[in-house]
GROMACS .gro file of C-alpha atoms in nm:
model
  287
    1UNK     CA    1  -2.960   0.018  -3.779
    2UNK     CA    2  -3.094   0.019  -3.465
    3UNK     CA    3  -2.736  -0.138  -3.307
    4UNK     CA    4  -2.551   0.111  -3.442
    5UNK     CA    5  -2.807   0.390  -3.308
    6UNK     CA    6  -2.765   0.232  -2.983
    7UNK     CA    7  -2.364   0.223  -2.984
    8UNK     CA    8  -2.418   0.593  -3.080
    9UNK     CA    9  -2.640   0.718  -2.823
   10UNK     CA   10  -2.413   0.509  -2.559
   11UNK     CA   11  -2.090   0.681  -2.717
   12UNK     CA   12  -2.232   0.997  -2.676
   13UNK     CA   13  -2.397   0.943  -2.324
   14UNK     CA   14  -2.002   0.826  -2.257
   15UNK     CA   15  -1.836   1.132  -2.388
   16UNK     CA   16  -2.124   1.395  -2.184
   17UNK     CA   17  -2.028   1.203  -1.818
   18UNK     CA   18  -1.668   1.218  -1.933
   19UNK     CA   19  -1.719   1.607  -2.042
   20UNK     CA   20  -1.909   1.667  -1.722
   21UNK     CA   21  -1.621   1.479  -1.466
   22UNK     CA   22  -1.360   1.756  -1.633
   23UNK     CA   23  -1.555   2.013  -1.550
   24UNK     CA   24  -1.615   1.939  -1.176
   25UNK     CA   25  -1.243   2.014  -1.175
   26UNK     CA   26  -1.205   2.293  -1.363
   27UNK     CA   27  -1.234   2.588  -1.124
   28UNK     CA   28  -1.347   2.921  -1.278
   29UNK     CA   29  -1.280   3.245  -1.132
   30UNK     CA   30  -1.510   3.516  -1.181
   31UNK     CA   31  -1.516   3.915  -1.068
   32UNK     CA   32  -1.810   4.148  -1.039
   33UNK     CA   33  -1.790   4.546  -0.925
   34UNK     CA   34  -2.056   4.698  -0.772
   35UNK     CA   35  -2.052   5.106  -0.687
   36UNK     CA   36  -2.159   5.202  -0.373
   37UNK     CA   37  -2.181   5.519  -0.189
   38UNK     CA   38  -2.221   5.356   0.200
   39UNK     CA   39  -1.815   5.246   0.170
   40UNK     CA   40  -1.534   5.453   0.260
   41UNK     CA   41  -1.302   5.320   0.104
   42UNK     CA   42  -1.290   5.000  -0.157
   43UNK     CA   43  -1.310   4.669  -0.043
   44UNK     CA   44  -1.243   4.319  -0.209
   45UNK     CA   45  -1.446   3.974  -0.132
   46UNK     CA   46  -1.443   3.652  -0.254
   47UNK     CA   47  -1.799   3.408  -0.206
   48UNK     CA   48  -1.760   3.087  -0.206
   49UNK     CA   49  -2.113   2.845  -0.204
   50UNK     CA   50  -2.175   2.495  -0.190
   51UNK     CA   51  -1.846   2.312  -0.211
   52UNK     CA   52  -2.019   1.933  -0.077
   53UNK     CA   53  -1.696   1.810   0.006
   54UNK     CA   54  -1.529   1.833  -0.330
   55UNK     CA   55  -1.155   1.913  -0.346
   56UNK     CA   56  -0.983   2.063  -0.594
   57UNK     CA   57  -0.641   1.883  -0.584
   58UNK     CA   58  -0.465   1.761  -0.239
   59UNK     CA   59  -0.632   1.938   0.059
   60UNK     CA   60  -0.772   2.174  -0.159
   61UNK     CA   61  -0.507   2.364  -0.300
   62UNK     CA   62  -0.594   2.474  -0.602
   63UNK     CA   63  -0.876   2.635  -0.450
   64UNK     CA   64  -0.662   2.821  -0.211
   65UNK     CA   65  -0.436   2.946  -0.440
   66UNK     CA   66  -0.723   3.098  -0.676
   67UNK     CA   67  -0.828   3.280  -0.309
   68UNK     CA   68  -0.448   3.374  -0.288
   69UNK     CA   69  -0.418   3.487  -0.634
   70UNK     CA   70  -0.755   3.756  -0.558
   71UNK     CA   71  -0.637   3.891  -0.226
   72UNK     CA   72  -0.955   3.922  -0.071
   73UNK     CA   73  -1.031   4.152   0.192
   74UNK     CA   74  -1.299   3.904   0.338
   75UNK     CA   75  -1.429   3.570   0.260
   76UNK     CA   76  -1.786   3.492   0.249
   77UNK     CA   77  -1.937   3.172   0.274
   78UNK     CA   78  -2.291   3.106   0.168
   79UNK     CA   79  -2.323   2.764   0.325
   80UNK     CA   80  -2.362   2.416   0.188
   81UNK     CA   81  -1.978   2.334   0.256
   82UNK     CA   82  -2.035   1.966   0.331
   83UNK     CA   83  -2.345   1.677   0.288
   84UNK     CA   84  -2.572   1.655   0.527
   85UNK     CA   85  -2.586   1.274   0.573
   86UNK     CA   86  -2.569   1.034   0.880
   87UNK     CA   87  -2.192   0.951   0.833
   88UNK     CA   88  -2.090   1.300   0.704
   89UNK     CA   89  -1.726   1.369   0.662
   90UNK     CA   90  -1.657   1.729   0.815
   91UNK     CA   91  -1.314   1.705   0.735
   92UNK     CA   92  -1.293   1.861   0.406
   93UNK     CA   93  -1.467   2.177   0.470
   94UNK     CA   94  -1.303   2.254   0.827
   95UNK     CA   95  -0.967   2.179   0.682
   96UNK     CA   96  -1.076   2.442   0.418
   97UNK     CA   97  -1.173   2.717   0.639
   98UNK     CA   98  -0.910   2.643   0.868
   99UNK     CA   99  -0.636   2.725   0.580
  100UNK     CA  100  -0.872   3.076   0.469
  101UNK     CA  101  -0.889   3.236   0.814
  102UNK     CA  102  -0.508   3.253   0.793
  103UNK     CA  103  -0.552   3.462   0.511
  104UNK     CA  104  -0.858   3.722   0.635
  105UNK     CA  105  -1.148   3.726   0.830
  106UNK     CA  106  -1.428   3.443   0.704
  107UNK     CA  107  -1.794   3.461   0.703
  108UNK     CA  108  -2.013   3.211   0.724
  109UNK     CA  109  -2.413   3.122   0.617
  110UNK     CA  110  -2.578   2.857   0.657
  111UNK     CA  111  -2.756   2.667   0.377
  112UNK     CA  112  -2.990   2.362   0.351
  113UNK     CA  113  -2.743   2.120   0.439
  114UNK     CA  114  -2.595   2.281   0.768
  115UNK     CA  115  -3.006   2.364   0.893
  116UNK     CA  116  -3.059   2.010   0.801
  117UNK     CA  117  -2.812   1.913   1.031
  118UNK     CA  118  -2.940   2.114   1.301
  119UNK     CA  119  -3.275   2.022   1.283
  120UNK     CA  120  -3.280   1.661   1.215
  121UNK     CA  121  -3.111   1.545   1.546
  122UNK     CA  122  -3.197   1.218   1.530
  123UNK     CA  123  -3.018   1.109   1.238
  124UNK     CA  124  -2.731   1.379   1.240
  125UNK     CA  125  -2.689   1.351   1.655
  126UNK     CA  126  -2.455   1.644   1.765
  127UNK     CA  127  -2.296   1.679   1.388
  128UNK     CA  128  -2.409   2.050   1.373
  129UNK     CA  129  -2.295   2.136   1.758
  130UNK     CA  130  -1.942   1.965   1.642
  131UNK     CA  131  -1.914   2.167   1.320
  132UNK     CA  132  -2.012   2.504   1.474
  133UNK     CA  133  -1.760   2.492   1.732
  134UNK     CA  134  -1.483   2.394   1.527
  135UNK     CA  135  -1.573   2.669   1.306
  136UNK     CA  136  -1.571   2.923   1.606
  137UNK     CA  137  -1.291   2.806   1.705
  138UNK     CA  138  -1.062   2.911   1.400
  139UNK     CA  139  -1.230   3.222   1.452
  140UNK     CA  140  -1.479   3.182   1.171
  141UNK     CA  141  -1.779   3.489   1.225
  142UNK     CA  142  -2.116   3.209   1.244
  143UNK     CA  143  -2.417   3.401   1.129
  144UNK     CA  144  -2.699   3.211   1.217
  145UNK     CA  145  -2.946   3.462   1.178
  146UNK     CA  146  -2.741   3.712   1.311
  147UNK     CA  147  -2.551   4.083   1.168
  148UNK     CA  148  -2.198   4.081   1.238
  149UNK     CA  149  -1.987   4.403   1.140
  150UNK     CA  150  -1.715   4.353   0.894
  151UNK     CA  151  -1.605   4.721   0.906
  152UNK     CA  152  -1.735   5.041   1.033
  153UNK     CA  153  -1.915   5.066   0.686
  154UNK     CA  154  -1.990   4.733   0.587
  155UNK     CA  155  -2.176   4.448   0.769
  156UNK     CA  156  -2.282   4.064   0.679
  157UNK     CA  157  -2.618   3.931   0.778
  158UNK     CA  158  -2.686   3.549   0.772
  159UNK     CA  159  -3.038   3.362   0.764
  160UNK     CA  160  -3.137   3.006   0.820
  161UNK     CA  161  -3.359   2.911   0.568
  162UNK     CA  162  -3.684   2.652   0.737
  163UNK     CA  163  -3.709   2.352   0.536
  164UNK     CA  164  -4.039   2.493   0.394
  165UNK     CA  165  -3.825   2.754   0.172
  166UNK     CA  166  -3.667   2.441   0.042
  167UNK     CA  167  -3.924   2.230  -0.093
  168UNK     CA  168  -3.962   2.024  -0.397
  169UNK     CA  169  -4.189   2.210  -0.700
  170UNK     CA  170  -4.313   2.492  -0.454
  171UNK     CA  171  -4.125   2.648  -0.193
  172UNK     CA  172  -4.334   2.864   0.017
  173UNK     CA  173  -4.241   3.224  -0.046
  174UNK     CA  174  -4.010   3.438   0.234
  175UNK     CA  175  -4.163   3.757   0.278
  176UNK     CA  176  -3.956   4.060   0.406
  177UNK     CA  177  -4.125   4.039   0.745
  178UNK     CA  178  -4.008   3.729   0.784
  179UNK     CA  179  -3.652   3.797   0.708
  180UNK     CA  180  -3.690   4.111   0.985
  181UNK     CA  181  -3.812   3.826   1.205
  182UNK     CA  182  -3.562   3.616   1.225
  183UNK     CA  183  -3.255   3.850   1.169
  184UNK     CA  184  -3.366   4.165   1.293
  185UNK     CA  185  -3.396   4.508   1.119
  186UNK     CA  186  -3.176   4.601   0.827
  187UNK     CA  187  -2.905   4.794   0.864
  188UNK     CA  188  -2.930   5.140   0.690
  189UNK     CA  189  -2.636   5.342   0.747
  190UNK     CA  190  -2.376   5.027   0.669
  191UNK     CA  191  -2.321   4.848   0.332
  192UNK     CA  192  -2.573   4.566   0.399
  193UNK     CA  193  -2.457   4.191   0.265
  194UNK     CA  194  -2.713   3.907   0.316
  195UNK     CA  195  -2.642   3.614   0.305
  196UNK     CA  196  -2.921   3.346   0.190
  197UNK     CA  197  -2.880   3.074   0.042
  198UNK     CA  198  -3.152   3.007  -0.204
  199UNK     CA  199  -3.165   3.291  -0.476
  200UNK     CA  200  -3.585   3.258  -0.499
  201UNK     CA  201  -3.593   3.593  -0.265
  202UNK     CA  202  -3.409   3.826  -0.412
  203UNK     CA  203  -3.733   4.087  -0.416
  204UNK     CA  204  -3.798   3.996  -0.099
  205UNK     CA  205  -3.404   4.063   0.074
  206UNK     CA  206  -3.426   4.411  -0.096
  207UNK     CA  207  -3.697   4.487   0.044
  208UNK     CA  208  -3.594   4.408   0.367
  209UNK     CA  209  -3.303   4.608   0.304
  210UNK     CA  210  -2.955   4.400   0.202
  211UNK     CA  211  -2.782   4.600  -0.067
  212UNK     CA  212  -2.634   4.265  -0.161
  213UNK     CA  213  -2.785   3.928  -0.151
  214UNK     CA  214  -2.512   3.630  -0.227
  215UNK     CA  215  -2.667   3.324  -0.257
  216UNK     CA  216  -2.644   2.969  -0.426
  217UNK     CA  217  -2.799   2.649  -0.380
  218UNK     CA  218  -2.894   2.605  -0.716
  219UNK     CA  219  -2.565   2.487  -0.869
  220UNK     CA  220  -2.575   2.655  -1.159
  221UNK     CA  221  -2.876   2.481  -1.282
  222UNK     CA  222  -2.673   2.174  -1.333
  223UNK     CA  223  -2.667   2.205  -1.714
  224UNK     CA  224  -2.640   2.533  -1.877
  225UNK     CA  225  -2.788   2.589  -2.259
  226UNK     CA  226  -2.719   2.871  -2.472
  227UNK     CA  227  -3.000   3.151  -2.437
  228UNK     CA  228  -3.179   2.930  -2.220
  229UNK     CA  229  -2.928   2.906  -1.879
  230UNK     CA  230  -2.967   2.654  -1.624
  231UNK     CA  231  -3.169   2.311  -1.652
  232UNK     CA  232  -3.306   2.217  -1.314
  233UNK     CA  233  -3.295   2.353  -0.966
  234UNK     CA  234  -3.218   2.116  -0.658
  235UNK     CA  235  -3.671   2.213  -0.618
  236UNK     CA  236  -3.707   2.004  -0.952
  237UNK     CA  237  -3.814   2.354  -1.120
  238UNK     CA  238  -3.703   2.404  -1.493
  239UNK     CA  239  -3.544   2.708  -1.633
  240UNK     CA  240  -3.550   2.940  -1.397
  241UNK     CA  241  -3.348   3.278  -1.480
  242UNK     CA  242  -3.167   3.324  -1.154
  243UNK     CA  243  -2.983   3.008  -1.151
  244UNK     CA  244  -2.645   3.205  -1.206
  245UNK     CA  245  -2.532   3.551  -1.287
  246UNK     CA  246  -2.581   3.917  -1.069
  247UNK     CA  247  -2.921   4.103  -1.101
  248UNK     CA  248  -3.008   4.469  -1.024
  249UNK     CA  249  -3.289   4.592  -0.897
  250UNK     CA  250  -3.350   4.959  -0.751
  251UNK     CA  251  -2.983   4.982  -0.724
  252UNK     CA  252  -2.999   4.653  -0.491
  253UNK     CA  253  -2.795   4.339  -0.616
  254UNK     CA  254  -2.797   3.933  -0.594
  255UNK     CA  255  -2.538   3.734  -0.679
  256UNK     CA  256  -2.606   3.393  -0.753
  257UNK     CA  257  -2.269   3.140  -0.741
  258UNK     CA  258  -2.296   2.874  -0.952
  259UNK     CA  259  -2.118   2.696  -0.622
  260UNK     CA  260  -1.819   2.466  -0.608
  261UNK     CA  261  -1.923   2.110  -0.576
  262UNK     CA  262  -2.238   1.855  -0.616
  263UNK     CA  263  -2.434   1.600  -0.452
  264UNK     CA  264  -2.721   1.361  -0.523
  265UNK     CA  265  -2.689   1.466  -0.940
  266UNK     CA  266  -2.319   1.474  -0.992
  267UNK     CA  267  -2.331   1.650  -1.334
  268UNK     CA  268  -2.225   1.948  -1.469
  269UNK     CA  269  -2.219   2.079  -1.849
  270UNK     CA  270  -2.144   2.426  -1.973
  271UNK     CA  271  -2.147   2.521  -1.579
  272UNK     CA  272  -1.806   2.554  -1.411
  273UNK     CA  273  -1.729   2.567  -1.050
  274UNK     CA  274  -1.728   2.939  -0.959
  275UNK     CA  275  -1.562   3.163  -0.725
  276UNK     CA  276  -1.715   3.423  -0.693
  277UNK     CA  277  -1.493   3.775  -0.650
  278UNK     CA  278  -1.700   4.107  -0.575
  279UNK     CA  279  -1.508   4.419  -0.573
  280UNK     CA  280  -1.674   4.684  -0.405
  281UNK     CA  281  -1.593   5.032  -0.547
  282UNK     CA  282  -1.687   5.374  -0.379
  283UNK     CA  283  -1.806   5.591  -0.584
  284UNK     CA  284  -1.961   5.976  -0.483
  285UNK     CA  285  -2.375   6.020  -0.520
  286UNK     CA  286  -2.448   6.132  -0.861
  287UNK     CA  287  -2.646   6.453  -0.833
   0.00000   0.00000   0.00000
């Protein structure tokens, strides 16, 4: 009795990594529209969030031709593109953004990973100086705390994160002030995008002002459940509602990417790579 409960529970742990390695390659595609009276006219982007290396097919070309099959105006990226380790491999995510700045102008965030890099000198030596250059030099816009106009009625904000807002159990809270602090004031007139990478502050980037958050980091939750959502956040907290999805509040957005790749846990169940497409749609002020 108890061999055969064993050969079960091995069969089944078996068939959940096997069920988990498909879908780390199954890239889904996935479109939101948000009204907004700031834009002129409509505009089209595509997020894309924690890819850690992973390629989807040869040089990432399946990837590319899910960006090619949305036409995106712009392409946001909400950081995390590679691992932040000693020996990290660059190669992967600069050969990636190399190919999408061909296509239209690229945006990028940092997340934990890249502000890991930056801070921990010691270990990562000039890794961070390397990949920022490279990046500049295909043209990439680097928002490192920073507002960069995308058009006269949109613009993209990008914050680095301190390593306190990324602790395990409880991350210290981000309060708007701090956000003004370290990227300025909000733009008012212009449809505001911020980009940060961990979704625990979405009250707190409204407030500051961004009429769109994008953010990540969480991966989805690793393993999704039916009515319940995501599992566990990279923080070790446990069912948290914002690991995925878009959220409203006082006509201010977040949208949370479930992201592209893993690290450290290299699971995911009922939780598909995502790329995220946000269609912005002008609409008049409703009276």
């Amino acid at each position: 009795m108890w061999l055969a409960a064993g050969v079960l529970s091995a069969a089944a742990g078996a068939g959940l990594l096997l069920r988990s390695q498909y879908e780390r390659e199954q890239l889904s595609v996935e479109r939101t529209v948000i009204l907004t009276e700031k834009i002129t006219r409509d505009c089209r982007m595509v997020f894309l969030s924690d890819l850690h290396d992973h390629e989807f097919g040869d040089h990432n070309k399946r990837l590319l031709h899910a960006v090619d099959e949305v036409k995106p105006d712009v392409i946001l990226i909400g950081g995390d593109m590679m691992v932040s380790r000693e020996s990290a491999d660059l190669r992967v995510s600069l050969e990636l953004i190399g190919e999408l700045t061909k296509r239209c102008p690229v945006y990028y965030g940092n997340g934990n990973h890249e502000t890991r890099m930056n801070r921990e000198r010691k270990n990562f030596g000039m890794q961070y100086d390397i990949y920022v250059r490279e990046l500049k030099k295909m043209g990439v816009r680097y928002l490192s705390n920073r507002t960069m106009e995308f058009r006269d009625d949109i613009a993209v904000t990008g914050i680095d994160l301190a390593e306190r807002y990324y602790k395990k159990f409880h991350p210290d809270h981000l309060r708007p002030e701090e956000i003004g602090r370290l990227a300025g004031p909000a733009e008012r007139e212009r449809f505001l995008i911020l980009l940060c990478h961990s979704p625990l502050f979405f009250d707190s980037c409204r407030k500051w002002g961004a009429d769109l958050t994008l953010s990540g980091h969480f991966h989805g939750g690793t393993i999704r459940l039916p009515y319940l959502g995501g599992v566990m956040t990279p923080q070790f907290q446990f069912f948290l509602p914002w690991c995925a999805g878009t959220f409203e509040e006082s006509g201010k957005y977040m949208i949370v990417s479930r992201g592209l790749g893993t690290h450290s846990i290299n699971i995911r169940l009922n939780n598909k790579p995502q790329l995220v497409v946000v269609d912005l749609i002008r609409c008049s002020r409703t009276l």
